[in-house]
PDB file of C-alpha atoms in Angstrom:
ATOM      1  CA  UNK W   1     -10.458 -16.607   9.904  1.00  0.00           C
ATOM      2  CA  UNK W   2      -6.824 -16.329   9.131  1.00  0.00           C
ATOM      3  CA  UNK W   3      -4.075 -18.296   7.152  1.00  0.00           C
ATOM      4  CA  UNK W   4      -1.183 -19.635   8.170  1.00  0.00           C
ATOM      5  CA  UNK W   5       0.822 -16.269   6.880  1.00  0.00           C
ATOM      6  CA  UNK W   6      -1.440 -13.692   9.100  1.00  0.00           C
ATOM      7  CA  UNK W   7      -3.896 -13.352   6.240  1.00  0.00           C
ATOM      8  CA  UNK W   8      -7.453 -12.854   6.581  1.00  0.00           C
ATOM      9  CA  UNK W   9     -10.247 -12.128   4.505  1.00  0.00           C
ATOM     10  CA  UNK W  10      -9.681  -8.919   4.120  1.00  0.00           C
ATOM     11  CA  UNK W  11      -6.512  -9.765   2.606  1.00  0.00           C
ATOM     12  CA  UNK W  12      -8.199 -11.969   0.270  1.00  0.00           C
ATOM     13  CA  UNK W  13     -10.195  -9.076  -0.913  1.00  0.00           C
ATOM     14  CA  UNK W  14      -7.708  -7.245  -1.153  1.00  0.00           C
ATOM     15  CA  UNK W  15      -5.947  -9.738  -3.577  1.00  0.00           C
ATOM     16  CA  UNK W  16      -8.716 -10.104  -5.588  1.00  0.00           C
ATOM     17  CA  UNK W  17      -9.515  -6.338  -6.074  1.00  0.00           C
ATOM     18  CA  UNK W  18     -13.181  -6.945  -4.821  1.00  0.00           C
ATOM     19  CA  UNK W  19     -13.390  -3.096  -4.124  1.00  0.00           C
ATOM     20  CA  UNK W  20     -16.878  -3.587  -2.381  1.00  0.00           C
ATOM     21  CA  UNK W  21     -15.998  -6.726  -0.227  1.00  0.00           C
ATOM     22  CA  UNK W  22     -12.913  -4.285   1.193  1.00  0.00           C
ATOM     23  CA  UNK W  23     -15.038  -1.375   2.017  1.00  0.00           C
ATOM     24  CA  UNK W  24     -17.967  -3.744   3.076  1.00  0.00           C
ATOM     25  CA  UNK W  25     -15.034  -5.688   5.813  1.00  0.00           C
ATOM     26  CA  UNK W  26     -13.474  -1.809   6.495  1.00  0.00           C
ATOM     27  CA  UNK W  27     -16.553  -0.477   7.561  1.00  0.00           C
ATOM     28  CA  UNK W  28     -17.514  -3.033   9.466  1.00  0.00           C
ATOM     29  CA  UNK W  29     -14.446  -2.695  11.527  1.00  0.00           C
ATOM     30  CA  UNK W  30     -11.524  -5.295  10.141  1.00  0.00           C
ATOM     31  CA  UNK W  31      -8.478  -3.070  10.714  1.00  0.00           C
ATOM     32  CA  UNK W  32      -6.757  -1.828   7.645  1.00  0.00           C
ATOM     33  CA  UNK W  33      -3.218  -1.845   9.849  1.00  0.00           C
ATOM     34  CA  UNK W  34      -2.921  -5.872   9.614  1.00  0.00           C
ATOM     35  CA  UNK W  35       0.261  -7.626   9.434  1.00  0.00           C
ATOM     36  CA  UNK W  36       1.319 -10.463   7.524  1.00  0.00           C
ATOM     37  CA  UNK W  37       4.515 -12.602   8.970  1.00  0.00           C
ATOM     38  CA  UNK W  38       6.505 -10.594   6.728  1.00  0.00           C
ATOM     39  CA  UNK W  39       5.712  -7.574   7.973  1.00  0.00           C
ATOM     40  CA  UNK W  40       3.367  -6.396   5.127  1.00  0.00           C
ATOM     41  CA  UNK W  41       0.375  -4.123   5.921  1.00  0.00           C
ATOM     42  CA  UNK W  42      -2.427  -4.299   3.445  1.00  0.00           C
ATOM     43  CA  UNK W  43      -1.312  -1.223   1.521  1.00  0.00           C
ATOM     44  CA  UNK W  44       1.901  -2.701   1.066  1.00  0.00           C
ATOM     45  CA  UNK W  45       0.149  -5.918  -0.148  1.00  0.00           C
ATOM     46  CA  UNK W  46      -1.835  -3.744  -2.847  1.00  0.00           C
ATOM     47  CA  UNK W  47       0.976  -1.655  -3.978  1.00  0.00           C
ATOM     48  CA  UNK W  48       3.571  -4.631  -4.008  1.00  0.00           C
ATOM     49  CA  UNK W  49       1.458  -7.021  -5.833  1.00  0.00           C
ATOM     50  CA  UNK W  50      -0.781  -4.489  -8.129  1.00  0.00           C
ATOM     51  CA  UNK W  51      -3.787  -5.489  -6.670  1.00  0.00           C
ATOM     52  CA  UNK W  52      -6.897  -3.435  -7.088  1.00  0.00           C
ATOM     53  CA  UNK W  53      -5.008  -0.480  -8.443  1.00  0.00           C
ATOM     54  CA  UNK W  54      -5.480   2.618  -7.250  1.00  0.00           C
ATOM     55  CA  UNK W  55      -9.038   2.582  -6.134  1.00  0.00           C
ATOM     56  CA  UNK W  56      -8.282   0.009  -3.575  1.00  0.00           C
ATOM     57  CA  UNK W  57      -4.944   2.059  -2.807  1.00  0.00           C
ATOM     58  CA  UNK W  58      -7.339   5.235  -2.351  1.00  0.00           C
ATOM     59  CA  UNK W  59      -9.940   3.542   0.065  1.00  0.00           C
ATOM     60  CA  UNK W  60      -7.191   2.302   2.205  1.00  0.00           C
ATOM     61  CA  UNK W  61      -5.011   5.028   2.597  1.00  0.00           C
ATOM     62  CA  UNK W  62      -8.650   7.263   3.202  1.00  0.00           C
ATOM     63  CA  UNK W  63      -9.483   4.333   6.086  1.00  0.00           C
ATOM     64  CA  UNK W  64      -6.554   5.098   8.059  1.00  0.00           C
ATOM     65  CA  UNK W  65      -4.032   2.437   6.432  1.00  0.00           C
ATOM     66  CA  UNK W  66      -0.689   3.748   7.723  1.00  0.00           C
ATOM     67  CA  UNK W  67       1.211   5.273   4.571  1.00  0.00           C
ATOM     68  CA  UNK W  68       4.919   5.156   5.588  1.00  0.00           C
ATOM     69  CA  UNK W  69       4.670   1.330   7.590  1.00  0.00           C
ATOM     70  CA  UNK W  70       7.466  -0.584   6.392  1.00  0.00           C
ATOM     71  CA  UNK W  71       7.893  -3.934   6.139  1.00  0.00           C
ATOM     72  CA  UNK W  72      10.620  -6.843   7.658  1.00  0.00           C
ATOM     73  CA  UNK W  73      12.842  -5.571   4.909  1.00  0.00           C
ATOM     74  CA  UNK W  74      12.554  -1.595   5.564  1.00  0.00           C
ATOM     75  CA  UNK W  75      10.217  -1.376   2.337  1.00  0.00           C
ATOM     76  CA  UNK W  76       7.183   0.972   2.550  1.00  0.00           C
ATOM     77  CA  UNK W  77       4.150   1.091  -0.046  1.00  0.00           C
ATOM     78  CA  UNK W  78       6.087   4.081  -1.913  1.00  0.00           C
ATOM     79  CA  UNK W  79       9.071   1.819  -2.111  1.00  0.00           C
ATOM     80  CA  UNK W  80       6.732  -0.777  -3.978  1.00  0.00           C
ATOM     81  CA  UNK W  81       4.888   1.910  -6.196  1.00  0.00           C
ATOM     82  CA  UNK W  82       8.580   2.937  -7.586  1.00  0.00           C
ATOM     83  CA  UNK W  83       9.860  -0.893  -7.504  1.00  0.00           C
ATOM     84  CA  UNK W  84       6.513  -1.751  -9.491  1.00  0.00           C
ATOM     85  CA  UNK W  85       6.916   1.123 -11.632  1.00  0.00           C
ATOM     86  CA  UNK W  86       3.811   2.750 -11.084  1.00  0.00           C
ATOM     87  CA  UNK W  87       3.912   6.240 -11.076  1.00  0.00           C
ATOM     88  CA  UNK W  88       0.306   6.860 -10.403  1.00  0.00           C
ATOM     89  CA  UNK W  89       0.429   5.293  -7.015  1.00  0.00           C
ATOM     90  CA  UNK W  90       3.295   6.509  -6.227  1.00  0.00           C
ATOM     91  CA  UNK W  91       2.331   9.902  -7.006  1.00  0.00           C
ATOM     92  CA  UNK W  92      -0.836   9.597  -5.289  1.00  0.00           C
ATOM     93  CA  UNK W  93       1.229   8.603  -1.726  1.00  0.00           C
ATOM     94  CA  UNK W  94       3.487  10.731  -2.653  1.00  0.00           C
ATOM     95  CA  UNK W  95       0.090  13.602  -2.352  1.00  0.00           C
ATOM     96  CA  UNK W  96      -1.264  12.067   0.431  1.00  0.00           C
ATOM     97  CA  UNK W  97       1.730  12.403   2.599  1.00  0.00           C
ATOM     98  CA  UNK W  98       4.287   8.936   2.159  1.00  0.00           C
ATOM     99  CA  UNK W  99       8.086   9.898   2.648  1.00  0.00           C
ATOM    100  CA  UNK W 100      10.090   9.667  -0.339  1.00  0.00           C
ATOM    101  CA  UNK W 101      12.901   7.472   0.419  1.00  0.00           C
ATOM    102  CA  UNK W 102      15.725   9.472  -1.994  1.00  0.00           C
ATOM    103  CA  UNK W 103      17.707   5.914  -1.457  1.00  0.00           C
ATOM    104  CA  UNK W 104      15.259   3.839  -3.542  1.00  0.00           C
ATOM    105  CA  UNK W 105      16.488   3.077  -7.396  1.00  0.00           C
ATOM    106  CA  UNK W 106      14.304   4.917  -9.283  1.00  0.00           C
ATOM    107  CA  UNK W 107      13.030   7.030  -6.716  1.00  0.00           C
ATOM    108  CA  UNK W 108      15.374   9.880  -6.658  1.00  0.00           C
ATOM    109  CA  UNK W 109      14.492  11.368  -9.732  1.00  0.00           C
ATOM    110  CA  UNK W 110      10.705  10.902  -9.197  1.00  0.00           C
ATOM    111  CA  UNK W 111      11.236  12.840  -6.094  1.00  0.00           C
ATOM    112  CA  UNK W 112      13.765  15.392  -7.312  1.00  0.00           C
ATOM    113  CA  UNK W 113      11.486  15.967 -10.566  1.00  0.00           C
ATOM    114  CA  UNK W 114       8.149  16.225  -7.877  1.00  0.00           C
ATOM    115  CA  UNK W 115      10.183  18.577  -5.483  1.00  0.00           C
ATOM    116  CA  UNK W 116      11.315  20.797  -8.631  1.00  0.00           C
ATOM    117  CA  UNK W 117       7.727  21.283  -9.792  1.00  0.00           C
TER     118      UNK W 117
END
């Protein structure tokens, strides 16, 4: 089943940071690589809105979610982490292999102070 936007449950569980209902509809082969009609995967979704926090983040990016997908607007999950000022996300994409996008507000530093030490 999927809403008008290109949601489907999956999304939904997403949303709702039902940890278990994600990894129940991931291993059972929905694909983590989904598109909404604005161009959001479902790690975008998670970063951008906060949902499920970094647990949900972790699964994923470990299921094969694509880390450096953008968006209609050119915005990737990283961008969203630094928008959403979350550091802990965006540290942990950062780790497991997102680009940095120097151009973001806010980003910069982060990735100046990561690439320093």
């Amino acid at each position: 089943m999927v809403s008008g936007n290109g949601n489907n449950l999956l999304w939904n569980a997403v949303w709702g940071g039902e940890i278990e209902i994600v990894k129940f509809l991931v291993e059972n082969g929905v694909d983590v690589n989904l598109r909404d009609v604005y161009g959001e995967t479902l790690l975008i979704d998670a970063v951008k809105w906060d949902r499920g926090g970094i647990e949900v983040v972790e699964f994923l990016v470990q299921s094969g979610a694509e880390i450096n997908a953008v968006d209609n607007e050119g915005r990737s999950a990283f961008y969203y982490a630094i928008w959403g000022e979350n550091p802990e996300i965006a540290q942990y994409l950062l780790d497991a292999g997102s680009e940095c996008h120097c151009g973001i507000s806010g980003a910069a530093e982060f990735c100046s102070c990561e690439e320093g030490g």
